[in-house]
PDB file of C-alpha atoms in Angstrom:
ATOM      1  CA  MET A  88       0.000   0.000   0.000  1.00 72.00           C
ATOM      2  CA  ALA A  89       1.364   3.420  -0.923  1.00 85.00           C
ATOM      3  CA  ARG A  90       1.800   6.325   1.448  1.00 88.00           C
ATOM      4  CA  ARG A  91       1.007   9.898   0.498  1.00 93.00           C
ATOM      5  CA  LEU A  92       2.197  13.267   1.721  1.00 93.00           C
ATOM      6  CA  ASP A  93       1.509  16.890   0.758  1.00 96.00           C
ATOM      7  CA  TYR A  94       4.035  19.690   1.270  1.00 96.00           C
ATOM      8  CA  SER A  95       3.580  23.378   0.521  1.00 97.00           C
ATOM      9  CA  ALA A  96       6.400  25.875   0.026  1.00 97.00           C
ATOM     10  CA  ARG A  97       5.195  29.461   0.383  1.00 97.00           C
ATOM     11  CA  TYR A  98       6.997  32.388  -1.213  1.00 97.00           C
ATOM     12  CA  PRO A  99       5.649  35.630   0.230  1.00 93.00           C
ATOM     13  CA  LEU A 100       6.327  38.749  -1.818  1.00 91.00           C
ATOM     14  CA  HIS A 101       7.133  36.715  -4.944  1.00 95.00           C
ATOM     15  CA  THR A 102       4.798  36.060  -7.855  1.00 95.00           C
ATOM     16  CA  THR A 103       4.199  32.846  -9.762  1.00 96.00           C
ATOM     17  CA  LYS A 104       5.860  34.563 -12.738  1.00 96.00           C
ATOM     18  CA  GLU A 105       9.054  35.143 -10.712  1.00 96.00           C
ATOM     19  CA  LEU A 106       9.152  31.567  -9.455  1.00 97.00           C
ATOM     20  CA  TYR A 107       8.435  30.147 -12.907  1.00 97.00           C
ATOM     21  CA  ALA A 108      11.230  32.298 -14.349  1.00 97.00           C
ATOM     22  CA  ALA A 109      13.604  30.806 -11.770  1.00 97.00           C
ATOM     23  CA  LEU A 110      12.576  27.288 -12.821  1.00 98.00           C
ATOM     24  CA  THR A 111      13.596  28.113 -16.417  1.00 97.00           C
ATOM     25  CA  ASP A 112      17.053  29.366 -15.379  1.00 97.00           C
ATOM     26  CA  GLN A 113      20.069  27.017 -15.432  1.00 97.00           C
ATOM     27  CA  ALA A 114      21.772  29.223 -12.826  1.00 96.00           C
ATOM     28  CA  TYR A 115      18.878  28.652 -10.401  1.00 97.00           C
ATOM     29  CA  TRP A 116      19.161  24.869 -10.718  1.00 97.00           C
ATOM     30  CA  GLU A 117      22.933  25.050 -10.261  1.00 95.00           C
ATOM     31  CA  ALA A 118      22.421  27.161  -7.108  1.00 94.00           C
ATOM     32  CA  ARG A 119      20.100  24.452  -5.786  1.00 92.00           C
ATOM     33  CA  MET A 120      22.728  21.809  -6.511  1.00 93.00           C
ATOM     34  CA  VAL A 121      25.423  23.798  -4.700  1.00 92.00           C
ATOM     35  CA  GLU A 122      23.275  23.745  -1.568  1.00 87.00           C
ATOM     36  CA  MET A 123      22.346  20.078  -1.955  1.00 85.00           C
ATOM     37  CA  ARG A 124      26.030  19.114  -2.396  1.00 88.00           C
ATOM     38  CA  LYS A 125      26.499  20.021   1.266  1.00 85.00           C
ATOM     39  CA  TYR A 126      24.664  16.757   1.988  1.00 79.00           C
ATOM     40  CA  SER A 127      25.642  14.477  -0.906  1.00 81.00           C
ATOM     41  CA  PRO A 128      26.821  14.594  -4.526  1.00 85.00           C
ATOM     42  CA  ASN A 129      24.148  16.141  -6.767  1.00 90.00           C
ATOM     43  CA  GLU A 130      24.109  17.375 -10.342  1.00 93.00           C
ATOM     44  CA  VAL A 131      21.842  18.790 -13.012  1.00 96.00           C
ATOM     45  CA  ILE A 132      21.791  16.306 -15.899  1.00 96.00           C
ATOM     46  CA  SER A 133      19.574  18.330 -18.220  1.00 97.00           C
ATOM     47  CA  LEU A 134      17.249  21.323 -18.387  1.00 98.00           C
ATOM     48  CA  ASP A 135      14.898  21.759 -21.333  1.00 98.00           C
ATOM     49  CA  VAL A 136      12.719  24.863 -21.573  1.00 98.00           C
ATOM     50  CA  ASN A 137      10.323  25.364 -24.482  1.00 97.00           C
ATOM     51  CA  GLU A 138       6.779  26.519 -25.270  1.00 96.00           C
ATOM     52  CA  ASN A 139       5.389  23.326 -23.679  1.00 96.00           C
ATOM     53  CA  GLY A 140       7.052  24.001 -20.330  1.00 98.00           C
ATOM     54  CA  ILE A 141      10.079  22.888 -18.385  1.00 98.00           C
ATOM     55  CA  GLU A 142      11.761  19.514 -17.964  1.00 98.00           C
ATOM     56  CA  VAL A 143      14.700  18.961 -15.659  1.00 98.00           C
ATOM     57  CA  VAL A 144      16.623  15.816 -14.742  1.00 97.00           C
ATOM     58  CA  LEU A 145      18.727  15.684 -11.581  1.00 95.00           C
ATOM     59  CA  HIS A 146      20.978  13.055 -10.006  1.00 92.00           C
ATOM     60  CA  HIS A 147      21.185  12.708  -6.231  1.00 86.00           C
ATOM     61  CA  ILE A 148      23.816  10.271  -4.981  1.00 82.00           C
ATOM     62  CA  LEU A 149      23.462   8.978  -1.435  1.00 75.00           C
ATOM     63  CA  PRO A 150      26.520   7.060  -0.212  1.00 77.00           C
ATOM     64  CA  ARG A 151      25.434   3.653   1.141  1.00 75.00           C
ATOM     65  CA  GLU A 152      27.117   4.223   4.503  1.00 77.00           C
ATOM     66  CA  THR A 153      24.935   7.303   5.101  1.00 74.00           C
ATOM     67  CA  LEU A 154      21.688   5.398   4.539  1.00 71.00           C
ATOM     68  CA  PRO A 155      19.646   4.209   7.527  1.00 70.00           C
ATOM     69  CA  GLU A 156      20.301   0.591   8.511  1.00 77.00           C
ATOM     70  CA  VAL A 157      16.980  -0.619   7.136  1.00 69.00           C
ATOM     71  CA  ALA A 158      17.832   0.911   3.727  1.00 69.00           C
ATOM     72  CA  GLN A 159      21.385  -0.492   3.810  1.00 70.00           C
ATOM     73  CA  SER A 160      19.910  -3.970   4.188  1.00 73.00           C
ATOM     74  CA  VAL A 161      18.271  -3.539   0.767  1.00 69.00           C
ATOM     75  CA  MET A 162      20.826  -1.367  -1.065  1.00 68.00           C
ATOM     76  CA  ARG A 163      24.217  -2.987  -1.667  1.00 72.00           C
ATOM     77  CA  LYS A 164      25.910   0.123  -3.103  1.00 77.00           C
ATOM     78  CA  ASP A 165      25.491   3.899  -3.229  1.00 77.00           C
ATOM     79  CA  MET A 166      21.963   4.973  -4.031  1.00 72.00           C
ATOM     80  CA  VAL A 167      21.769   6.949  -7.283  1.00 80.00           C
ATOM     81  CA  ILE A 168      18.426   8.684  -7.519  1.00 85.00           C
ATOM     82  CA  THR A 169      17.339  10.056 -10.884  1.00 92.00           C
ATOM     83  CA  ARG A 170      14.784  12.774 -10.298  1.00 94.00           C
ATOM     84  CA  LYS A 171      12.706  14.101 -13.167  1.00 97.00           C
ATOM     85  CA  GLU A 172      10.569  17.208 -12.817  1.00 97.00           C
ATOM     86  CA  SER A 173       8.332  18.776 -15.400  1.00 98.00           C
ATOM     87  CA  PHE A 174       6.166  21.880 -15.369  1.00 98.00           C
ATOM     88  CA  GLY A 175       3.555  22.888 -17.915  1.00 98.00           C
ATOM     89  CA  PRO A 176       3.615  26.213 -19.751  1.00 98.00           C
ATOM     90  CA  PHE A 177       3.286  29.375 -17.688  1.00 97.00           C
ATOM     91  CA  GLY A 178      -0.229  30.467 -16.791  1.00 94.00           C
ATOM     92  CA  PRO A 179      -2.203  31.720 -13.786  1.00 91.00           C
ATOM     93  CA  GLU A 180      -1.563  28.279 -12.267  1.00 96.00           C
ATOM     94  CA  VAL A 181       1.116  25.839 -13.354  1.00 98.00           C
ATOM     95  CA  GLU A 182       0.842  22.094 -12.956  1.00 98.00           C
ATOM     96  CA  GLY A 183       3.699  19.672 -13.019  1.00 98.00           C
ATOM     97  CA  LYS A 184       4.833  16.244 -12.004  1.00 98.00           C
ATOM     98  CA  TYR A 185       7.923  14.561 -10.680  1.00 97.00           C
ATOM     99  CA  SER A 186       9.362  11.136 -10.154  1.00 96.00           C
ATOM    100  CA  ALA A 187      12.406   9.674  -8.508  1.00 92.00           C
ATOM    101  CA  SER A 188      13.833   6.339  -9.550  1.00 88.00           C
ATOM    102  CA  ILE A 189      16.623   4.126  -8.307  1.00 79.00           C
ATOM    103  CA  PRO A 190      18.095   1.431 -10.585  1.00 76.00           C
ATOM    104  CA  ALA A 191      16.986  -1.930  -9.169  1.00 69.00           C
ATOM    105  CA  GLY A 192      15.309   0.042  -6.408  1.00 72.00           C
ATOM    106  CA  PRO A 193      12.617  -1.579  -4.334  1.00 75.00           C
ATOM    107  CA  GLY A 194       9.947   1.016  -4.967  1.00 81.00           C
ATOM    108  CA  SER A 195       8.869   4.275  -6.555  1.00 87.00           C
ATOM    109  CA  LEU A 196       8.308   7.891  -5.695  1.00 91.00           C
ATOM    110  CA  THR A 197       6.006  10.024  -7.825  1.00 95.00           C
ATOM    111  CA  GLY A 198       4.108  13.212  -7.353  1.00 96.00           C
ATOM    112  CA  THR A 199       2.414  16.256  -8.709  1.00 98.00           C
ATOM    113  CA  THR A 200       3.254  19.924  -8.340  1.00 97.00           C
ATOM    114  CA  ARG A 201       0.954  22.907  -8.428  1.00 98.00           C
ATOM    115  CA  LEU A 202       2.224  26.509  -8.511  1.00 98.00           C
ATOM    116  CA  PHE A 203      -0.455  29.086  -7.768  1.00 98.00           C
ATOM    117  CA  PRO A 204      -0.794  32.706  -6.606  1.00 97.00           C
ATOM    118  CA  THR A 205      -1.798  33.665  -3.056  1.00 97.00           C
ATOM    119  CA  ASP A 206      -2.773  36.949  -1.443  1.00 96.00           C
ATOM    120  CA  THR A 207       0.810  37.474  -0.262  1.00 94.00           C
ATOM    121  CA  GLY A 208       2.824  35.877  -3.093  1.00 95.00           C
ATOM    122  CA  CYS A 209       2.729  32.321  -4.391  1.00 97.00           C
ATOM    123  CA  THR A 210       2.784  28.722  -3.216  1.00 98.00           C
ATOM    124  CA  MET A 211       4.177  25.541  -4.687  1.00 98.00           C
ATOM    125  CA  ARG A 212       2.342  22.445  -3.439  1.00 98.00           C
ATOM    126  CA  MET A 213       3.859  19.010  -3.901  1.00 97.00           C
ATOM    127  CA  SER A 214       1.729  15.883  -3.463  1.00 97.00           C
ATOM    128  CA  SER A 215       3.915  12.780  -3.202  1.00 95.00           C
ATOM    129  CA  GLU A 216       3.268   9.055  -3.250  1.00 93.00           C
ATOM    130  CA  ALA A 217       5.848   6.504  -2.077  1.00 90.00           C
ATOM    131  CA  LYS A 218       5.532   2.782  -2.810  1.00 89.00           C
ATOM    132  CA  VAL A 219       7.948   0.092  -1.657  1.00 83.00           C
ATOM    133  CA  PHE A 220       7.477  -3.449  -2.901  1.00 82.00           C
ATOM    134  CA  ILE A 221       9.097  -5.341  -0.021  1.00 78.00           C
ATOM    135  CA  PRO A 222       6.781  -7.290   2.271  1.00 77.00           C
ATOM    136  CA  MET A 223       7.013  -6.335   5.938  1.00 75.00           C
ATOM    137  CA  MET A 224       9.544  -3.519   5.365  1.00 74.00           C
ATOM    138  CA  GLY A 225       7.517  -1.594   2.795  1.00 77.00           C
ATOM    139  CA  PRO A 226       5.570   0.668   5.184  1.00 78.00           C
ATOM    140  CA  ARG A 227       8.688   1.570   7.203  1.00 79.00           C
ATOM    141  CA  LEU A 228      10.684   2.405   4.071  1.00 76.00           C
ATOM    142  CA  GLU A 229       7.796   4.392   2.567  1.00 81.00           C
ATOM    143  CA  GLN A 230       7.536   6.483   5.727  1.00 83.00           C
ATOM    144  CA  LEU A 231      11.312   6.986   5.745  1.00 79.00           C
ATOM    145  CA  MET A 232      11.229   8.133   2.113  1.00 79.00           C
ATOM    146  CA  LEU A 233       8.490  10.668   2.808  1.00 84.00           C
ATOM    147  CA  VAL A 234      10.155  12.062   5.937  1.00 83.00           C
ATOM    148  CA  ASN A 235      13.405  12.547   4.005  1.00 81.00           C
ATOM    149  CA  LEU A 236      11.476  14.059   1.115  1.00 86.00           C
ATOM    150  CA  VAL A 237      10.002  16.737   3.391  1.00 89.00           C
ATOM    151  CA  ASP A 238      13.522  17.604   4.567  1.00 88.00           C
ATOM    152  CA  LEU A 239      14.636  17.835   0.925  1.00 87.00           C
ATOM    153  CA  PHE A 240      11.663  19.997  -0.088  1.00 93.00           C
ATOM    154  CA  ARG A 241      12.269  22.296   2.889  1.00 93.00           C
ATOM    155  CA  ALA A 242      15.953  22.746   2.008  1.00 92.00           C
ATOM    156  CA  GLU A 243      15.091  23.384  -1.655  1.00 93.00           C
ATOM    157  CA  ALA A 244      12.430  25.922  -0.648  1.00 96.00           C
ATOM    158  CA  GLU A 245      15.023  27.822   1.413  1.00 95.00           C
ATOM    159  CA  VAL A 246      17.386  27.940  -1.576  1.00 95.00           C
ATOM    160  CA  THR A 247      14.521  29.066  -3.810  1.00 96.00           C
ATOM    161  CA  GLN A 248      13.483  31.815  -1.381  1.00 96.00           C
ATOM    162  CA  LYS A 249      17.065  33.065  -1.208  1.00 95.00           C
ATOM    163  CA  TRP A 250      17.393  32.934  -5.009  1.00 95.00           C
ATOM    164  CA  LEU A 251      14.154  34.886  -5.499  1.00 95.00           C
ATOM    165  CA  ASP A 252      15.177  37.471  -2.897  1.00 94.00           C
ATOM    166  CA  GLU A 253      18.519  37.971  -4.649  1.00 93.00           C
ATOM    167  CA  GLN A 254      16.831  38.420  -8.040  1.00 89.00           C
ATOM    168  CA  LYS A 255      14.434  41.033  -6.707  1.00 77.00           C
ATOM    169  CA  PRO A 256      15.936  42.780  -3.677  1.00 64.00           C
ATOM    170  CA  ALA A 257      13.413  44.470  -1.381  1.00 55.00           C
ATOM    171  CA  GLY A 258      13.268  48.234  -1.471  1.00 50.00           C
TER     172      GLY A 258
END
């Protein structure tokens, strides 16, 4: 059985247009990777921006020895996570989706994204679903994935807020 989790990142004083512009900018994605490299090796594999929207592919590498014991029992080497994100064309609201895959991994992580305006700025809401196909350990690993995902989303939201603030200084 899959587990689900919603997370919202709020960006007061920034519009959906500003956030969408950041998502189209290679420098923004590289800034995110710089921050994420503090925790593990990360890189932008590709960024494609066109009239249909945005597609980005990222690699997150988690050294096996840093994984929780329960995950180490399943993973025999470093965990290479390929994360794909896509966003539709810009509009009053933008919808997207994401997935994370691990070669020979025991499960899946997928989700949807919705970027929309608020009275004070904009919000990006991520709705995630984790599935692990290992009897008995599945629920524990799914919960672990979602808890770590919230930490990742929070760290990325902080980088995004800083990026947006630097692009449009107050005053």
